[in-house]
PDB file of C-alpha atoms in Angstrom:
ATOM      1  CA  UNK A   1     -18.091  41.508 -58.931  1.00 44.00           C
ATOM      2  CA  UNK A   2     -18.242  37.707 -59.039  1.00 50.00           C
ATOM      3  CA  UNK A   3     -18.317  37.740 -62.855  1.00 50.00           C
ATOM      4  CA  UNK A   4     -15.346  40.119 -62.931  1.00 56.00           C
ATOM      5  CA  UNK A   5     -13.323  37.849 -60.646  1.00 58.00           C
ATOM      6  CA  UNK A   6     -14.288  34.838 -62.749  1.00 58.00           C
ATOM      7  CA  UNK A   7     -13.083  36.585 -65.921  1.00 64.00           C
ATOM      8  CA  UNK A   8      -9.868  37.604 -64.152  1.00 64.00           C
ATOM      9  CA  UNK A   9      -9.177  34.019 -63.046  1.00 67.00           C
ATOM     10  CA  UNK A  10      -9.895  32.736 -66.552  1.00 71.00           C
ATOM     11  CA  UNK A  11      -7.435  35.242 -68.011  1.00 78.00           C
ATOM     12  CA  UNK A  12      -4.752  34.161 -65.530  1.00 74.00           C
ATOM     13  CA  UNK A  13      -5.318  30.513 -66.416  1.00 73.00           C
ATOM     14  CA  UNK A  14      -5.050  31.263 -70.127  1.00 81.00           C
ATOM     15  CA  UNK A  15      -1.863  33.266 -69.687  1.00 79.00           C
ATOM     16  CA  UNK A  16      -0.364  30.565 -67.474  1.00 71.00           C
ATOM     17  CA  UNK A  17      -1.261  27.874 -70.023  1.00 70.00           C
ATOM     18  CA  UNK A  18       0.238  29.895 -72.869  1.00 77.00           C
ATOM     19  CA  UNK A  19       3.496  30.201 -70.958  1.00 71.00           C
ATOM     20  CA  UNK A  20       3.688  26.619 -69.731  1.00 60.00           C
ATOM     21  CA  UNK A  21       2.546  24.811 -72.853  1.00 61.00           C
ATOM     22  CA  UNK A  22       3.345  27.208 -75.703  1.00 69.00           C
ATOM     23  CA  UNK A  23       6.512  28.837 -74.326  1.00 66.00           C
ATOM     24  CA  UNK A  24       4.878  32.251 -74.699  1.00 75.00           C
ATOM     25  CA  UNK A  25       7.093  34.554 -72.642  1.00 72.00           C
ATOM     26  CA  UNK A  26       4.891  37.602 -73.275  1.00 80.00           C
ATOM     27  CA  UNK A  27       1.993  35.802 -71.567  1.00 80.00           C
ATOM     28  CA  UNK A  28       4.168  35.235 -68.516  1.00 71.00           C
ATOM     29  CA  UNK A  29       5.103  38.888 -68.267  1.00 74.00           C
ATOM     30  CA  UNK A  30       1.446  39.929 -68.524  1.00 79.00           C
ATOM     31  CA  UNK A  31       0.476  37.336 -65.918  1.00 75.00           C
ATOM     32  CA  UNK A  32       3.109  38.632 -63.506  1.00 69.00           C
ATOM     33  CA  UNK A  33       1.888  42.200 -63.996  1.00 73.00           C
ATOM     34  CA  UNK A  34      -1.700  41.183 -63.166  1.00 74.00           C
ATOM     35  CA  UNK A  35      -0.719  39.209 -60.071  1.00 69.00           C
ATOM     36  CA  UNK A  36       1.530  41.949 -58.745  1.00 65.00           C
ATOM     37  CA  UNK A  37      -1.328  44.431 -59.186  1.00 68.00           C
ATOM     38  CA  UNK A  38      -3.735  42.174 -57.279  1.00 69.00           C
ATOM     39  CA  UNK A  39      -1.379  41.440 -54.391  1.00 66.00           C
ATOM     40  CA  UNK A  40       0.285  44.691 -53.409  1.00 58.00           C
ATOM     41  CA  UNK A  41       2.428  43.369 -50.576  1.00 58.00           C
ATOM     42  CA  UNK A  42       6.027  44.108 -49.744  1.00 56.00           C
ATOM     43  CA  UNK A  43       6.855  40.404 -49.397  1.00 61.00           C
ATOM     44  CA  UNK A  44       5.810  39.535 -52.958  1.00 63.00           C
ATOM     45  CA  UNK A  45       9.393  39.306 -54.173  1.00 65.00           C
ATOM     46  CA  UNK A  46      11.383  36.064 -54.284  1.00 66.00           C
ATOM     47  CA  UNK A  47      15.094  36.135 -53.537  1.00 73.00           C
ATOM     48  CA  UNK A  48      15.910  33.754 -56.385  1.00 78.00           C
ATOM     49  CA  UNK A  49      17.343  31.358 -53.831  1.00 84.00           C
ATOM     50  CA  UNK A  50      16.811  28.347 -56.108  1.00 86.00           C
ATOM     51  CA  UNK A  51      18.782  29.938 -58.921  1.00 84.00           C
ATOM     52  CA  UNK A  52      21.605  30.788 -56.522  1.00 85.00           C
ATOM     53  CA  UNK A  53      21.742  27.167 -55.350  1.00 89.00           C
ATOM     54  CA  UNK A  54      22.186  26.048 -58.947  1.00 90.00           C
ATOM     55  CA  UNK A  55      25.350  28.156 -58.997  1.00 88.00           C
ATOM     56  CA  UNK A  56      26.700  26.149 -56.058  1.00 90.00           C
ATOM     57  CA  UNK A  57      25.586  22.881 -57.680  1.00 92.00           C
ATOM     58  CA  UNK A  58      27.552  23.645 -60.843  1.00 91.00           C
ATOM     59  CA  UNK A  59      30.579  24.848 -58.883  1.00 91.00           C
ATOM     60  CA  UNK A  60      30.633  21.686 -56.735  1.00 92.00           C
ATOM     61  CA  UNK A  61      30.158  19.430 -59.746  1.00 92.00           C
ATOM     62  CA  UNK A  62      33.302  20.811 -61.402  1.00 88.00           C
ATOM     63  CA  UNK A  63      35.289  21.528 -58.238  1.00 89.00           C
ATOM     64  CA  UNK A  64      38.242  19.389 -59.401  1.00 86.00           C
ATOM     65  CA  UNK A  65      38.688  21.314 -62.638  1.00 83.00           C
ATOM     66  CA  UNK A  66      41.013  24.291 -62.890  1.00 79.00           C
ATOM     67  CA  UNK A  67      38.491  26.140 -65.054  1.00 80.00           C
ATOM     68  CA  UNK A  68      35.595  25.702 -62.600  1.00 86.00           C
ATOM     69  CA  UNK A  69      35.061  29.455 -62.279  1.00 87.00           C
ATOM     70  CA  UNK A  70      34.860  29.893 -66.032  1.00 86.00           C
ATOM     71  CA  UNK A  71      32.377  27.019 -66.377  1.00 87.00           C
ATOM     72  CA  UNK A  72      30.224  28.348 -63.542  1.00 89.00           C
ATOM     73  CA  UNK A  73      30.185  31.880 -64.944  1.00 88.00           C
ATOM     74  CA  UNK A  74      29.292  30.656 -68.441  1.00 89.00           C
ATOM     75  CA  UNK A  75      26.548  28.404 -67.067  1.00 89.00           C
ATOM     76  CA  UNK A  76      24.866  31.159 -65.137  1.00 87.00           C
ATOM     77  CA  UNK A  77      25.151  33.542 -68.056  1.00 87.00           C
ATOM     78  CA  UNK A  78      23.045  31.259 -70.249  1.00 88.00           C
ATOM     79  CA  UNK A  79      20.766  29.778 -67.553  1.00 89.00           C
ATOM     80  CA  UNK A  80      20.150  32.550 -65.037  1.00 87.00           C
ATOM     81  CA  UNK A  81      17.332  34.381 -66.825  1.00 83.00           C
ATOM     82  CA  UNK A  82      15.313  31.248 -67.638  1.00 84.00           C
ATOM     83  CA  UNK A  83      15.731  29.729 -64.172  1.00 88.00           C
ATOM     84  CA  UNK A  84      14.861  33.009 -62.448  1.00 84.00           C
ATOM     85  CA  UNK A  85      11.779  33.493 -64.605  1.00 81.00           C
ATOM     86  CA  UNK A  86      10.427  30.049 -63.725  1.00 85.00           C
ATOM     87  CA  UNK A  87      11.243  30.559 -60.049  1.00 88.00           C
ATOM     88  CA  UNK A  88       9.341  33.840 -60.030  1.00 82.00           C
ATOM     89  CA  UNK A  89       6.305  32.296 -61.734  1.00 81.00           C
ATOM     90  CA  UNK A  90       6.204  29.348 -59.320  1.00 88.00           C
ATOM     91  CA  UNK A  91       6.696  31.632 -56.321  1.00 88.00           C
ATOM     92  CA  UNK A  92       3.802  33.857 -57.366  1.00 84.00           C
ATOM     93  CA  UNK A  93       1.480  30.902 -57.916  1.00 86.00           C
ATOM     94  CA  UNK A  94       2.207  29.415 -54.473  1.00 92.00           C
ATOM     95  CA  UNK A  95       1.823  32.864 -52.903  1.00 91.00           C
ATOM     96  CA  UNK A  96      -1.539  33.349 -54.638  1.00 88.00           C
ATOM     97  CA  UNK A  97      -2.819  29.996 -53.382  1.00 93.00           C
ATOM     98  CA  UNK A  98      -2.020  30.960 -49.791  1.00 94.00           C
ATOM     99  CA  UNK A  99      -3.391  34.492 -50.130  1.00 92.00           C
ATOM    100  CA  UNK A 100      -6.695  33.306 -51.639  1.00 91.00           C
ATOM    101  CA  UNK A 101      -7.435  30.303 -49.396  1.00 95.00           C
ATOM    102  CA  UNK A 102     -10.152  31.585 -47.064  1.00 95.00           C
ATOM    103  CA  UNK A 103     -10.074  28.640 -44.644  1.00 96.00           C
ATOM    104  CA  UNK A 104      -6.312  28.816 -44.170  1.00 96.00           C
ATOM    105  CA  UNK A 105      -6.370  32.592 -43.734  1.00 96.00           C
ATOM    106  CA  UNK A 106      -9.226  32.423 -41.197  1.00 96.00           C
ATOM    107  CA  UNK A 107      -7.478  29.674 -39.239  1.00 96.00           C
ATOM    108  CA  UNK A 108      -4.251  31.630 -39.157  1.00 95.00           C
ATOM    109  CA  UNK A 109      -6.009  34.879 -38.245  1.00 95.00           C
ATOM    110  CA  UNK A 110      -7.489  33.188 -35.172  1.00 95.00           C
ATOM    111  CA  UNK A 111      -3.999  32.028 -34.226  1.00 94.00           C
ATOM    112  CA  UNK A 112      -2.578  35.521 -34.747  1.00 93.00           C
ATOM    113  CA  UNK A 113      -5.275  37.123 -32.601  1.00 94.00           C
ATOM    114  CA  UNK A 114      -4.428  34.719 -29.787  1.00 93.00           C
ATOM    115  CA  UNK A 115      -0.906  36.175 -29.841  1.00 91.00           C
ATOM    116  CA  UNK A 116      -1.334  39.799 -30.920  1.00 89.00           C
ATOM    117  CA  UNK A 117      -4.153  42.263 -30.050  1.00 89.00           C
ATOM    118  CA  UNK A 118      -6.192  43.296 -33.091  1.00 90.00           C
ATOM    119  CA  UNK A 119      -5.409  46.979 -32.568  1.00 89.00           C
ATOM    120  CA  UNK A 120      -1.680  46.193 -32.803  1.00 89.00           C
ATOM    121  CA  UNK A 121      -2.032  44.729 -36.297  1.00 88.00           C
ATOM    122  CA  UNK A 122      -2.776  48.022 -38.011  1.00 86.00           C
ATOM    123  CA  UNK A 123       0.090  49.281 -40.184  1.00 80.00           C
ATOM    124  CA  UNK A 124       2.257  46.238 -39.439  1.00 85.00           C
ATOM    125  CA  UNK A 125       4.326  45.093 -42.416  1.00 83.00           C
ATOM    126  CA  UNK A 126       5.136  41.621 -41.117  1.00 85.00           C
ATOM    127  CA  UNK A 127       3.465  38.971 -38.970  1.00 90.00           C
ATOM    128  CA  UNK A 128       5.092  35.577 -38.485  1.00 87.00           C
ATOM    129  CA  UNK A 129       6.740  35.458 -41.895  1.00 88.00           C
ATOM    130  CA  UNK A 130      10.207  34.480 -40.682  1.00 84.00           C
ATOM    131  CA  UNK A 131       9.546  32.922 -37.275  1.00 83.00           C
ATOM    132  CA  UNK A 132      11.138  29.492 -36.847  1.00 84.00           C
ATOM    133  CA  UNK A 133       9.932  28.311 -33.422  1.00 88.00           C
ATOM    134  CA  UNK A 134       8.128  24.970 -33.116  1.00 92.00           C
ATOM    135  CA  UNK A 135       4.645  26.431 -32.704  1.00 93.00           C
ATOM    136  CA  UNK A 136       4.962  28.447 -35.909  1.00 92.00           C
ATOM    137  CA  UNK A 137       6.482  25.492 -37.787  1.00 92.00           C
ATOM    138  CA  UNK A 138       3.580  23.293 -36.693  1.00 94.00           C
ATOM    139  CA  UNK A 139       0.818  25.641 -37.854  1.00 93.00           C
ATOM    140  CA  UNK A 140       2.720  26.364 -41.061  1.00 93.00           C
ATOM    141  CA  UNK A 141       2.922  22.638 -41.825  1.00 93.00           C
ATOM    142  CA  UNK A 142      -0.716  22.092 -40.836  1.00 94.00           C
ATOM    143  CA  UNK A 143      -1.952  24.815 -43.183  1.00 95.00           C
ATOM    144  CA  UNK A 144       0.134  23.567 -46.121  1.00 94.00           C
ATOM    145  CA  UNK A 145      -1.132  19.999 -45.712  1.00 94.00           C
ATOM    146  CA  UNK A 146      -4.759  21.136 -45.584  1.00 94.00           C
ATOM    147  CA  UNK A 147      -4.914  23.491 -48.559  1.00 95.00           C
ATOM    148  CA  UNK A 148      -6.194  21.266 -51.371  1.00 94.00           C
ATOM    149  CA  UNK A 149      -5.059  23.585 -54.150  1.00 94.00           C
ATOM    150  CA  UNK A 150      -1.537  23.621 -52.743  1.00 94.00           C
ATOM    151  CA  UNK A 151      -1.416  19.837 -52.337  1.00 94.00           C
ATOM    152  CA  UNK A 152      -2.401  19.511 -56.006  1.00 94.00           C
ATOM    153  CA  UNK A 153       0.093  22.200 -56.972  1.00 93.00           C
ATOM    154  CA  UNK A 154       2.910  20.337 -55.199  1.00 92.00           C
ATOM    155  CA  UNK A 155       1.977  17.072 -56.907  1.00 92.00           C
ATOM    156  CA  UNK A 156       2.204  18.727 -60.319  1.00 92.00           C
ATOM    157  CA  UNK A 157       5.408  20.614 -59.541  1.00 92.00           C
ATOM    158  CA  UNK A 158       7.839  17.899 -60.653  1.00 92.00           C
ATOM    159  CA  UNK A 159       6.121  17.615 -64.032  1.00 91.00           C
ATOM    160  CA  UNK A 160       6.124  21.383 -64.470  1.00 88.00           C
ATOM    161  CA  UNK A 161       9.811  21.794 -63.605  1.00 91.00           C
ATOM    162  CA  UNK A 162      10.881  18.801 -65.704  1.00 92.00           C
ATOM    163  CA  UNK A 163       8.891  19.925 -68.732  1.00 88.00           C
ATOM    164  CA  UNK A 164      10.172  23.483 -68.529  1.00 87.00           C
ATOM    165  CA  UNK A 165      13.787  22.418 -68.086  1.00 91.00           C
ATOM    166  CA  UNK A 166      13.559  19.919 -70.943  1.00 91.00           C
ATOM    167  CA  UNK A 167      12.151  22.515 -73.318  1.00 87.00           C
ATOM    168  CA  UNK A 168      14.107  25.617 -72.223  1.00 86.00           C
ATOM    169  CA  UNK A 169      17.166  24.690 -70.158  1.00 90.00           C
ATOM    170  CA  UNK A 170      18.402  21.399 -71.558  1.00 93.00           C
ATOM    171  CA  UNK A 171      19.732  22.583 -74.916  1.00 92.00           C
ATOM    172  CA  UNK A 172      21.593  25.436 -73.239  1.00 92.00           C
ATOM    173  CA  UNK A 173      23.315  23.076 -70.817  1.00 92.00           C
ATOM    174  CA  UNK A 174      24.267  20.689 -73.627  1.00 93.00           C
ATOM    175  CA  UNK A 175      25.733  23.553 -75.651  1.00 89.00           C
ATOM    176  CA  UNK A 176      27.795  24.887 -72.745  1.00 88.00           C
ATOM    177  CA  UNK A 177      31.082  24.212 -74.542  1.00 86.00           C
ATOM    178  CA  UNK A 178      30.250  26.936 -77.059  1.00 86.00           C
ATOM    179  CA  UNK A 179      30.401  29.511 -74.262  1.00 82.00           C
ATOM    180  CA  UNK A 180      33.739  28.421 -72.828  1.00 77.00           C
ATOM    181  CA  UNK A 181      36.853  30.296 -73.873  1.00 68.00           C
ATOM    182  CA  UNK A 182      39.452  27.552 -73.780  1.00 59.00           C
ATOM    183  CA  UNK A 183      43.031  28.661 -73.133  1.00 51.00           C
ATOM    184  CA  UNK A 184      46.489  27.156 -73.049  1.00 37.00           C
ATOM    185  CA  UNK A 185      47.806  26.198 -69.607  1.00 43.00           C
ATOM    186  CA  UNK A 186      51.345  25.685 -68.314  1.00 42.00           C
ATOM    187  CA  UNK A 187      51.677  22.353 -66.514  1.00 48.00           C
ATOM    188  CA  UNK A 188      54.590  21.257 -64.351  1.00 44.00           C
ATOM    189  CA  UNK A 189      54.978  17.572 -63.501  1.00 52.00           C
ATOM    190  CA  UNK A 190      57.906  18.033 -61.135  1.00 55.00           C
ATOM    191  CA  UNK A 191      60.484  17.688 -63.858  1.00 55.00           C
ATOM    192  CA  UNK A 192      59.246  19.338 -67.020  1.00 50.00           C
ATOM    193  CA  UNK A 193      56.980  22.249 -67.868  1.00 43.00           C
ATOM    194  CA  UNK A 194      54.655  21.728 -70.803  1.00 41.00           C
ATOM    195  CA  UNK A 195      51.679  23.424 -72.438  1.00 42.00           C
ATOM    196  CA  UNK A 196      48.227  21.847 -72.643  1.00 41.00           C
ATOM    197  CA  UNK A 197      44.865  23.102 -73.768  1.00 48.00           C
ATOM    198  CA  UNK A 198      41.952  23.137 -71.297  1.00 55.00           C
ATOM    199  CA  UNK A 199      39.639  20.286 -72.180  1.00 64.00           C
ATOM    200  CA  UNK A 200      36.027  20.739 -73.176  1.00 75.00           C
ATOM    201  CA  UNK A 201      33.197  19.092 -71.294  1.00 84.00           C
ATOM    202  CA  UNK A 202      32.260  15.614 -72.441  1.00 88.00           C
ATOM    203  CA  UNK A 203      28.750  14.598 -73.438  1.00 91.00           C
ATOM    204  CA  UNK A 204      28.531  12.447 -70.292  1.00 93.00           C
ATOM    205  CA  UNK A 205      29.571  15.354 -68.073  1.00 91.00           C
ATOM    206  CA  UNK A 206      26.922  17.582 -69.650  1.00 92.00           C
ATOM    207  CA  UNK A 207      24.239  14.918 -69.201  1.00 94.00           C
ATOM    208  CA  UNK A 208      25.139  14.448 -65.533  1.00 94.00           C
ATOM    209  CA  UNK A 209      25.282  18.208 -65.012  1.00 93.00           C
ATOM    210  CA  UNK A 210      21.810  18.663 -66.450  1.00 94.00           C
ATOM    211  CA  UNK A 211      20.392  15.923 -64.215  1.00 95.00           C
ATOM    212  CA  UNK A 212      21.980  17.534 -61.160  1.00 93.00           C
ATOM    213  CA  UNK A 213      20.610  20.964 -62.086  1.00 94.00           C
ATOM    214  CA  UNK A 214      17.050  19.632 -62.423  1.00 94.00           C
ATOM    215  CA  UNK A 215      17.201  17.665 -59.165  1.00 93.00           C
ATOM    216  CA  UNK A 216      18.706  20.561 -57.233  1.00 92.00           C
ATOM    217  CA  UNK A 217      16.239  23.059 -58.679  1.00 93.00           C
ATOM    218  CA  UNK A 218      13.234  20.877 -57.893  1.00 93.00           C
ATOM    219  CA  UNK A 219      14.402  20.260 -54.329  1.00 92.00           C
ATOM    220  CA  UNK A 220      14.974  23.976 -53.743  1.00 92.00           C
ATOM    221  CA  UNK A 221      11.755  25.117 -55.340  1.00 93.00           C
ATOM    222  CA  UNK A 222       9.638  22.760 -53.217  1.00 92.00           C
ATOM    223  CA  UNK A 223      10.960  24.537 -50.137  1.00 91.00           C
ATOM    224  CA  UNK A 224      10.460  27.935 -51.777  1.00 92.00           C
ATOM    225  CA  UNK A 225       6.811  27.158 -52.524  1.00 93.00           C
ATOM    226  CA  UNK A 226       6.037  26.450 -48.886  1.00 94.00           C
ATOM    227  CA  UNK A 227       7.649  29.769 -47.958  1.00 92.00           C
ATOM    228  CA  UNK A 228       5.647  31.618 -50.633  1.00 92.00           C
ATOM    229  CA  UNK A 229       2.414  29.968 -49.482  1.00 95.00           C
ATOM    230  CA  UNK A 230       3.146  30.998 -45.906  1.00 94.00           C
ATOM    231  CA  UNK A 231       3.898  34.580 -46.920  1.00 92.00           C
ATOM    232  CA  UNK A 232       0.641  34.753 -48.858  1.00 92.00           C
ATOM    233  CA  UNK A 233      -1.364  33.639 -45.817  1.00 94.00           C
ATOM    234  CA  UNK A 234       0.435  36.094 -43.543  1.00 92.00           C
ATOM    235  CA  UNK A 235      -0.064  38.985 -45.952  1.00 90.00           C
ATOM    236  CA  UNK A 236      -3.767  38.275 -46.420  1.00 91.00           C
ATOM    237  CA  UNK A 237      -4.329  38.419 -42.664  1.00 92.00           C
ATOM    238  CA  UNK A 238      -2.440  41.720 -42.506  1.00 89.00           C
ATOM    239  CA  UNK A 239      -4.486  43.120 -45.382  1.00 87.00           C
ATOM    240  CA  UNK A 240      -7.612  42.814 -43.237  1.00 88.00           C
ATOM    241  CA  UNK A 241      -6.225  45.306 -40.743  1.00 87.00           C
ATOM    242  CA  UNK A 242      -4.635  47.847 -43.101  1.00 79.00           C
TER     243      UNK A 242
END
């Protein structure tokens, strides 16, 4: 059993490395299939909140342009799949760390049993997944700070996100003009009406947009990881009673 688990972990590491360092998308899909099989929990599904926040970031960045909706739609068309895929992979990794950390799960189980009788845990689908009171926030923070694998994971997160965005997202952002259908507009200056063509995005605008996307994505995904870790811990405790 131990040898089987060791082989399974090695396979996951290889698949993860192939995706992260060789841009092998097939390895990612296989990795996701394995993880989903191992952790059969109803909470193992991100809401792609980080990707949705990028939509708002782009919209706010171009809020003074008349073609802001067109730019936002084109951006998400070319970025959505890649951003969502990375978000899913990061979510699953943080979830796995929480689910597999025995000390954190045991600590949280003791806390749960001080609040809920053991017999009441059977067939429950949720524990304290979405509770926001101070006591829950405190134990959630305590567990995150004391899981060594998660601390290391968080430290490496910026490098992972930056590397992925540089290799997969950057060129798409810089080529955004190719996906914009520029049209002629009627302008009225108070005296005369004249026709102008919508302007394309400048190189500087594209550079600033890319920087904003990376910063916003990293900020959002750090929060997401803590949520995924917490869900993993909660689900592992529940699995012991179902």
